[in-house]
Amino acid sequence: MSEQLQQAFAELLAEAQNIESRLLKADPPLDESELVEGHRWIFSLLGMALDAQVWADSARPRFVDAVGPYRKWGGDNADAFYQYVALDPSLTYRVKVWPGDAAYLSFTVYGGPDDGRNSDRIVGTANDRTMTRAADGGFELWLSPDPQPGNWLKLEPDAVVGLTRDYLNDPVRGRRAVWSIEAINPPPKAKDDAATLARRFRAARTWLREQSMICPVRMPPNTIQPPYPVPRKTVGWAAGDAAYAMGGFELEEDQVLVIEGRSPECAFWNLCLWNPFLHIYDAAYDRVTINGAQVVYEPDGSWKLYVGAQDPGHPNWISTQGHRRGLLWFRWFLPQGEVSQPTTKVIPRSAGQ
């Protein structure tokens, strides 16, 4: 068994090397900034693989940050915190959350294989609009295979992952939500032997391989696809109560992409700029995401967003931080009505002043 453990360990390390080889052979080739970001991305995936597959314990669960302003994984943004927890569908859990200043928060259970492959469907979602608050202003949510009083999500036989989402209109000064989870009927002892760790290393390797195959992502430049709601069968741990739209940009230094649209009433919406690895640029230096509470609206309630390397003199400018090309990602949580497709046009930077 020790030989199997050593082999699983070696294969996990080799997978990281395999991902780098694919980066170096990417077609079209990655530029220097994308190669720098790609190497960081490999370790971002590895960090989440260890948290989600090696350290996670569904019997004594704990939430770990998966996405935050400075932790990048799988579609991060500067307005949100996400936390990840492994679940055992045979157990009963009590989840508590103090919402802080969240404009929107939710807990989603995902179902699928438990061997490191992507969870492929949404089992259930509870958000701050559907749950009943406790007397102290927080929420208590039960997860179990059998009905529970109060807020409850059913754990179906393939339920393996829980993911929190907390979105703040002011992520710098706002108070993030505080989550806790406990298993009510856990087994008395942990299983910790060579076979168990070897299995966890293999799951981490599968996680690395599957996550890395999604990227790098390219989209047609300076366009945005039609918005779409999320079906129950999904890829990438999408939210079940959101609509999304994806696009791309490709700009010269003196050009600006103007995006025009109108958002329906919703709990929260924003636009993020991503590199090909679905990571935002460095939010510590520039605005690289913008949300509905930060946008300066037109008199009729519509909006214009300005994407470019240099400030065109408009308050809705979002910086590409010198990236010539990249991805655009819109999200609307709990939209009340249809989300219309934003329009785009490229203008000289001087025309935006």
Short mmCIF file of C-alpha atoms in Angstrom, two decimals:
data_model
loop_
_atom_site.label_atom_id
_atom_site.label_comp_id
_atom_site.label_asym_id
_atom_site.label_seq_id
_atom_site.Cartn_x
_atom_site.Cartn_y
_atom_site.Cartn_z
CA MET A 1 0.00 0.00 0.00
CA SER A 2 2.89 2.39 0.65
CA GLU A 3 3.94 1.88 -2.97
CA GLN A 4 0.46 2.92 -4.13
CA LEU A 5 0.70 6.03 -1.96
CA GLN A 6 4.07 6.95 -3.43
CA GLN A 7 2.75 6.40 -6.95
CA ALA A 8 -0.33 8.57 -6.32
CA PHE A 9 1.87 11.31 -4.88
CA ALA A 10 4.22 11.21 -7.88
CA GLU A 11 1.29 11.31 -10.34
CA LEU A 12 -0.18 14.36 -8.59
CA LEU A 13 3.09 16.26 -8.93
CA ALA A 14 3.49 15.12 -12.54
CA GLU A 15 0.04 16.45 -13.40
CA ALA A 16 1.13 19.97 -12.49
CA GLN A 17 4.08 19.57 -14.86
CA ASN A 18 1.75 18.29 -17.59
CA ILE A 19 -0.40 21.40 -17.27
CA GLU A 20 2.64 23.64 -17.69
CA SER A 21 3.60 21.73 -20.85
CA ARG A 22 0.15 22.41 -22.29
CA LEU A 23 0.52 26.10 -21.51
CA LEU A 24 3.81 26.27 -23.39
CA LYS A 25 2.23 24.56 -26.40
CA ALA A 26 -1.04 26.54 -26.41
CA ASP A 27 -2.50 27.42 -29.82
CA PRO A 28 -2.71 30.36 -30.30
CA PRO A 29 0.41 30.96 -28.20
CA LEU A 30 0.05 32.72 -24.85
CA ASP A 31 1.78 36.08 -24.52
CA GLU A 32 4.17 36.83 -21.66
CA SER A 33 1.55 38.19 -19.25
CA GLU A 34 -0.68 35.17 -19.91
CA LEU A 35 2.20 32.78 -19.25
CA VAL A 36 2.87 34.53 -15.95
CA GLU A 37 -0.81 34.25 -15.03
CA GLY A 38 -0.90 30.66 -16.24
CA HIS A 39 1.86 29.58 -13.89
CA ARG A 40 0.04 31.22 -10.96
CA TRP A 41 -3.14 29.48 -12.11
CA ILE A 42 -1.49 26.06 -11.85
CA PHE A 43 -0.79 26.63 -8.16
CA SER A 44 -4.25 28.09 -7.64
CA LEU A 45 -5.69 24.81 -8.95
CA LEU A 46 -3.27 22.82 -6.83
CA GLY A 47 -4.20 24.77 -3.71
CA MET A 48 -7.90 24.13 -4.24
CA ALA A 49 -7.21 20.48 -5.08
CA LEU A 50 -5.50 20.02 -1.73
CA ASP A 51 -8.25 21.85 0.17
CA ALA A 52 -11.10 20.08 -1.62
CA GLN A 53 -9.70 16.57 -2.01
CA VAL A 54 -6.83 15.99 0.45
CA TRP A 55 -7.65 18.00 3.57
CA ALA A 56 -11.46 18.02 3.38
CA ASP A 57 -13.36 15.90 5.90
CA SER A 58 -17.12 15.56 5.38
CA ALA A 59 -17.52 14.08 8.88
CA ARG A 60 -15.90 17.06 10.64
CA PRO A 61 -16.51 19.68 7.95
CA ARG A 62 -15.13 23.19 7.74
CA PHE A 63 -15.61 25.93 5.21
CA VAL A 64 -12.49 26.97 3.30
CA ASP A 65 -12.17 30.06 1.14
CA ALA A 66 -12.39 29.08 -2.50
CA VAL A 67 -12.75 32.58 -3.99
CA GLY A 68 -12.02 35.96 -2.43
CA PRO A 69 -10.53 39.27 -3.47
CA TYR A 70 -7.04 37.72 -3.41
CA ARG A 71 -7.74 34.02 -3.93
CA LYS A 72 -8.31 33.20 -7.55
CA TRP A 73 -10.03 30.05 -8.73
CA GLY A 74 -12.62 29.17 -11.34
CA GLY A 75 -14.22 32.54 -12.03
CA ASP A 76 -13.35 34.76 -9.09
CA ASN A 77 -14.26 38.42 -8.73
CA ALA A 78 -13.47 41.33 -6.44
CA ASP A 79 -17.00 41.62 -5.02
CA ALA A 80 -17.40 38.17 -3.55
CA PHE A 81 -16.29 35.47 -1.16
CA TYR A 82 -16.98 31.81 -1.90
CA GLN A 83 -16.42 28.96 0.53
CA TYR A 84 -16.22 25.25 -0.21
CA VAL A 85 -17.14 22.26 1.96
CA ALA A 86 -17.21 18.52 1.30
CA LEU A 87 -20.47 16.73 2.14
CA ASP A 88 -21.52 13.16 2.89
CA PRO A 89 -25.09 12.59 1.63
CA SER A 90 -25.84 10.13 4.44
CA LEU A 91 -25.19 12.67 7.21
CA THR A 92 -27.18 15.55 8.69
CA TYR A 93 -25.60 19.01 8.88
CA ARG A 94 -26.52 22.29 10.50
CA VAL A 95 -25.26 25.38 8.70
CA LYS A 96 -25.33 28.81 10.30
CA VAL A 97 -24.54 32.14 8.68
CA TRP A 98 -24.41 35.70 9.91
CA PRO A 99 -24.95 37.73 6.71
CA GLY A 100 -22.89 40.81 7.53
CA ASP A 101 -23.29 43.35 4.70
CA ALA A 102 -23.92 40.84 1.92
CA ALA A 103 -26.21 42.15 -0.82
CA TYR A 104 -26.81 38.52 -1.76
CA LEU A 105 -25.76 35.25 -0.17
CA SER A 106 -26.57 31.63 -0.90
CA PHE A 107 -25.67 28.04 -0.18
CA THR A 108 -25.73 25.56 -3.07
CA VAL A 109 -25.42 21.78 -2.92
CA TYR A 110 -23.92 20.05 -5.95
CA GLY A 111 -24.15 16.43 -6.94
CA GLY A 112 -21.81 14.20 -8.89
CA PRO A 113 -18.91 11.81 -8.45
CA ASP A 114 -16.75 11.99 -5.33
CA ASP A 115 -13.45 11.16 -7.01
CA GLY A 116 -12.29 14.64 -8.00
CA ARG A 117 -14.36 15.00 -11.14
CA ASN A 118 -16.53 18.10 -11.59
CA SER A 119 -19.87 18.07 -9.86
CA ASP A 120 -22.30 18.01 -12.76
CA ARG A 121 -25.65 19.15 -11.36
CA ILE A 122 -27.31 21.43 -8.83
CA VAL A 123 -29.04 19.46 -6.08
CA GLY A 124 -30.53 22.51 -4.37
CA THR A 125 -29.98 26.17 -3.52
CA ALA A 126 -31.06 28.33 -0.58
CA ASN A 127 -30.48 32.09 -0.57
CA ASP A 128 -31.17 35.00 1.75
CA ARG A 129 -34.51 35.66 0.01
CA THR A 130 -35.81 32.08 0.31
CA MET A 131 -34.64 31.31 3.87
CA THR A 132 -36.36 32.45 7.05
CA ARG A 133 -34.17 34.53 9.37
CA ALA A 134 -33.52 33.55 12.96
CA ALA A 135 -34.25 35.95 15.82
CA ASP A 136 -30.63 37.16 15.83
CA GLY A 137 -30.79 38.19 12.16
CA GLY A 138 -28.81 35.22 10.88
CA PHE A 139 -29.91 32.06 9.10
CA GLU A 140 -29.89 28.41 10.06
CA LEU A 141 -30.03 25.81 7.28
CA TRP A 142 -30.33 22.06 7.62
CA LEU A 143 -28.82 19.63 5.09
CA SER A 144 -29.92 16.01 5.33
CA PRO A 145 -31.46 13.10 3.41
CA ASP A 146 -34.64 13.44 5.50
CA PRO A 147 -36.88 16.48 6.05
CA GLN A 148 -35.99 18.89 8.86
CA PRO A 149 -37.97 21.75 10.39
CA GLY A 150 -37.17 25.26 9.18
CA ASN A 151 -34.80 25.96 6.28
CA TRP A 152 -33.81 22.64 4.70
CA LEU A 153 -32.08 21.29 1.59
CA LYS A 154 -32.40 17.61 0.77
CA LEU A 155 -29.12 15.73 0.38
CA GLU A 156 -29.70 13.37 -2.51
CA PRO A 157 -27.47 10.27 -2.79
CA ASP A 158 -24.92 11.97 -5.05
CA ALA A 159 -24.60 15.21 -3.02
CA VAL A 160 -20.87 15.80 -2.47
CA VAL A 161 -20.13 19.54 -2.36
CA GLY A 162 -21.52 22.68 -0.74
CA LEU A 163 -20.57 26.16 -1.93
CA THR A 164 -21.37 29.49 -0.29
CA ARG A 165 -21.64 32.80 -2.14
CA ASP A 166 -21.49 36.21 -0.46
CA TYR A 167 -21.64 39.33 -2.66
CA LEU A 168 -20.95 42.80 -1.27
CA ASN A 169 -21.72 46.14 -2.90
CA ASP A 170 -18.68 47.53 -1.04
CA PRO A 171 -16.20 44.66 -0.77
CA VAL A 172 -13.46 46.86 0.72
CA ARG A 173 -15.37 48.25 3.72
CA GLY A 174 -18.26 45.79 3.88
CA ARG A 175 -18.47 42.99 6.46
CA ARG A 176 -18.32 39.55 4.89
CA ALA A 177 -20.74 36.82 5.94
CA VAL A 178 -19.60 34.37 8.63
CA TRP A 179 -20.45 30.71 7.98
CA SER A 180 -20.20 27.63 10.18
CA ILE A 181 -21.19 23.98 9.68
CA GLU A 182 -21.37 20.90 11.89
CA ALA A 183 -22.32 17.29 11.29
CA ILE A 184 -24.96 16.13 13.78
CA ASN A 185 -24.27 12.40 13.54
CA PRO A 186 -20.65 11.93 12.39
CA PRO A 187 -18.65 8.72 12.71
CA PRO A 188 -16.50 8.66 15.88
CA LYS A 189 -13.11 8.24 14.20
CA ALA A 190 -11.39 9.45 11.07
CA LYS A 191 -10.10 6.96 8.54
CA ASP A 192 -6.46 7.91 8.03
CA ASP A 193 -4.26 5.30 6.39
CA ALA A 194 -2.11 4.92 3.29
CA ALA A 195 -5.01 3.68 1.15
CA THR A 196 -7.17 6.66 2.13
CA LEU A 197 -4.45 9.22 1.42
CA ALA A 198 -3.58 7.55 -1.89
CA ARG A 199 -7.25 7.81 -2.92
CA ARG A 200 -7.27 11.47 -1.94
CA PHE A 201 -4.11 12.16 -3.95
CA ARG A 202 -5.69 10.49 -6.98
CA ALA A 203 -8.81 12.62 -6.55
CA ALA A 204 -6.63 15.75 -6.34
CA ARG A 205 -4.89 14.73 -9.55
CA THR A 206 -8.27 14.24 -11.27
CA TRP A 207 -9.35 17.66 -10.01
CA LEU A 208 -6.20 19.24 -11.46
CA ARG A 209 -6.63 17.54 -14.81
CA GLU A 210 -10.36 18.31 -15.22
CA GLN A 211 -10.09 21.90 -14.04
CA SER A 212 -7.11 22.61 -16.25
CA MET A 213 -8.75 21.23 -19.40
CA ILE A 214 -11.29 24.09 -19.32
CA CYS A 215 -8.56 26.69 -19.92
CA PRO A 216 -7.22 28.73 -21.58
CA VAL A 217 -10.56 30.16 -22.73
CA ARG A 218 -10.91 32.41 -25.77
CA MET A 219 -14.03 34.26 -26.92
CA PRO A 220 -14.84 36.26 -30.07
CA PRO A 221 -13.42 39.72 -29.44
CA ASN A 222 -15.50 42.75 -28.51
CA THR A 223 -18.80 40.87 -28.34
CA ILE A 224 -21.03 39.50 -25.59
CA GLN A 225 -23.13 36.38 -25.98
CA PRO A 226 -26.84 36.30 -25.06
CA PRO A 227 -27.47 35.96 -21.30
CA TYR A 228 -28.67 32.56 -20.10
CA PRO A 229 -30.15 31.10 -16.90
CA VAL A 230 -28.46 28.12 -15.26
CA PRO A 231 -30.03 24.67 -15.69
CA ARG A 232 -29.92 22.11 -12.89
CA LYS A 233 -27.39 20.13 -14.90
CA THR A 234 -24.37 22.38 -15.05
CA VAL A 235 -20.60 22.52 -15.20
CA GLY A 236 -18.31 24.61 -13.04
CA TRP A 237 -20.41 25.08 -9.91
CA ALA A 238 -22.66 27.77 -11.38
CA ALA A 239 -25.41 29.32 -9.22
CA GLY A 240 -28.94 28.04 -9.73
CA ASP A 241 -30.56 31.44 -9.15
CA ALA A 242 -28.44 33.52 -11.54
CA ALA A 243 -28.18 34.50 -15.18
CA TYR A 244 -24.80 34.82 -16.89
CA ALA A 245 -23.34 36.27 -20.08
CA MET A 246 -19.81 35.85 -21.42
CA GLY A 247 -17.82 37.76 -24.00
CA GLY A 248 -14.32 38.81 -24.98
CA PHE A 249 -12.30 41.91 -25.73
CA GLU A 250 -9.27 42.66 -27.90
CA LEU A 251 -8.11 46.26 -27.87
CA GLU A 252 -5.20 48.47 -28.83
CA GLU A 253 -3.67 50.75 -26.20
CA ASP A 254 -5.70 53.78 -27.34
CA GLN A 255 -9.02 51.95 -27.77
CA VAL A 256 -11.97 51.52 -25.41
CA LEU A 257 -14.76 48.96 -25.54
CA VAL A 258 -18.11 50.57 -24.67
CA ILE A 259 -20.70 48.12 -23.34
CA GLU A 260 -24.29 49.36 -23.16
CA GLY A 261 -27.22 47.66 -21.50
CA ARG A 262 -29.95 47.68 -18.92
CA SER A 263 -30.24 45.37 -15.91
CA PRO A 264 -33.56 44.15 -14.54
CA GLU A 265 -34.28 44.44 -10.83
CA CYS A 266 -32.02 41.91 -9.13
CA ALA A 267 -30.24 41.22 -5.85
CA PHE A 268 -26.83 41.96 -7.34
CA TRP A 269 -25.11 42.23 -10.71
CA ASN A 270 -21.59 42.90 -11.90
CA LEU A 271 -19.11 42.69 -14.76
CA CYS A 272 -15.67 41.10 -14.33
CA LEU A 273 -12.64 41.16 -16.58
CA TRP A 274 -10.88 37.79 -16.68
CA ASN A 275 -7.68 36.43 -18.16
CA PRO A 276 -7.91 33.16 -20.15
CA PHE A 277 -7.72 31.20 -16.87
CA LEU A 278 -10.95 32.77 -15.51
CA HIS A 279 -9.10 34.93 -13.00
CA ILE A 280 -9.67 38.66 -12.54
CA TYR A 281 -6.78 41.06 -12.85
CA ASP A 282 -5.21 42.64 -9.77
CA ALA A 283 -8.01 44.42 -7.90
CA ALA A 284 -5.56 45.96 -5.42
CA TYR A 285 -4.33 48.41 -8.08
CA ASP A 286 -7.29 49.15 -10.36
CA ARG A 287 -10.98 48.57 -10.73
CA VAL A 288 -11.19 45.31 -12.67
CA THR A 289 -14.80 44.52 -11.75
CA ILE A 290 -17.76 46.85 -11.37
CA ASN A 291 -21.11 46.12 -9.73
CA GLY A 292 -24.57 47.58 -9.92
CA ALA A 293 -24.13 49.66 -6.77
CA GLN A 294 -20.94 51.25 -8.13
CA VAL A 295 -22.22 52.03 -11.64
CA VAL A 296 -23.16 55.59 -12.60
CA TYR A 297 -26.40 55.14 -14.55
CA GLU A 298 -27.79 57.06 -17.49
CA PRO A 299 -30.91 59.20 -16.83
CA ASP A 300 -33.16 56.48 -18.25
CA GLY A 301 -31.73 53.79 -15.96
CA SER A 302 -29.50 52.16 -18.58
CA TRP A 303 -25.73 52.01 -18.23
CA LYS A 304 -22.53 52.34 -20.26
CA LEU A 305 -19.37 50.57 -19.13
CA TYR A 306 -15.93 51.46 -20.50
CA VAL A 307 -13.26 48.75 -20.79
CA GLY A 308 -9.73 49.84 -21.69
CA ALA A 309 -6.09 50.10 -20.70
CA GLN A 310 -6.30 53.83 -19.89
CA ASP A 311 -8.95 55.92 -18.18
CA PRO A 312 -11.23 57.48 -20.82
CA GLY A 313 -12.51 59.99 -18.27
CA HIS A 314 -15.72 58.13 -17.40
CA PRO A 315 -16.64 56.91 -13.88
CA ASN A 316 -17.62 53.47 -15.22
CA TRP A 317 -14.12 52.69 -16.48
CA ILE A 318 -12.81 49.15 -15.87
CA SER A 319 -9.07 48.66 -16.36
CA THR A 320 -7.56 45.93 -18.53
CA GLN A 321 -4.24 46.62 -16.76
CA GLY A 322 -2.39 46.50 -20.06
CA HIS A 323 -3.88 43.21 -21.27
CA ARG A 324 -4.55 43.43 -24.97
CA ARG A 325 -7.16 40.66 -24.88
CA GLY A 326 -9.27 38.96 -22.27
CA LEU A 327 -12.71 37.80 -21.19
CA LEU A 328 -15.88 39.60 -20.07
CA TRP A 329 -18.25 37.98 -17.57
CA PHE A 330 -21.63 39.33 -16.46
CA ARG A 331 -23.76 37.85 -13.67
CA TRP A 332 -27.20 38.79 -12.37
CA PHE A 333 -28.49 37.16 -9.16
CA LEU A 334 -32.26 36.73 -8.77
CA PRO A 335 -33.12 38.79 -11.87
CA GLN A 336 -36.77 39.89 -11.96
CA GLY A 337 -37.50 39.43 -15.64
CA GLU A 338 -35.54 38.78 -18.79
CA VAL A 339 -31.93 39.93 -19.00
CA SER A 340 -31.29 41.70 -22.30
CA GLN A 341 -28.10 41.15 -24.27
CA PRO A 342 -25.61 44.02 -23.83
CA THR A 343 -24.30 45.72 -26.97
CA THR A 344 -20.69 46.65 -27.70
CA LYS A 345 -18.68 49.08 -29.79
CA VAL A 346 -14.99 50.03 -29.96
CA ILE A 347 -14.12 53.72 -29.85
CA PRO A 348 -10.91 55.77 -29.57
CA ARG A 349 -10.10 56.57 -25.95
CA SER A 350 -10.35 60.30 -26.65
CA ALA A 351 -13.99 59.85 -27.68
CA GLY A 352 -14.92 58.63 -24.20
CA GLN A 353 -13.89 61.87 -22.49
#
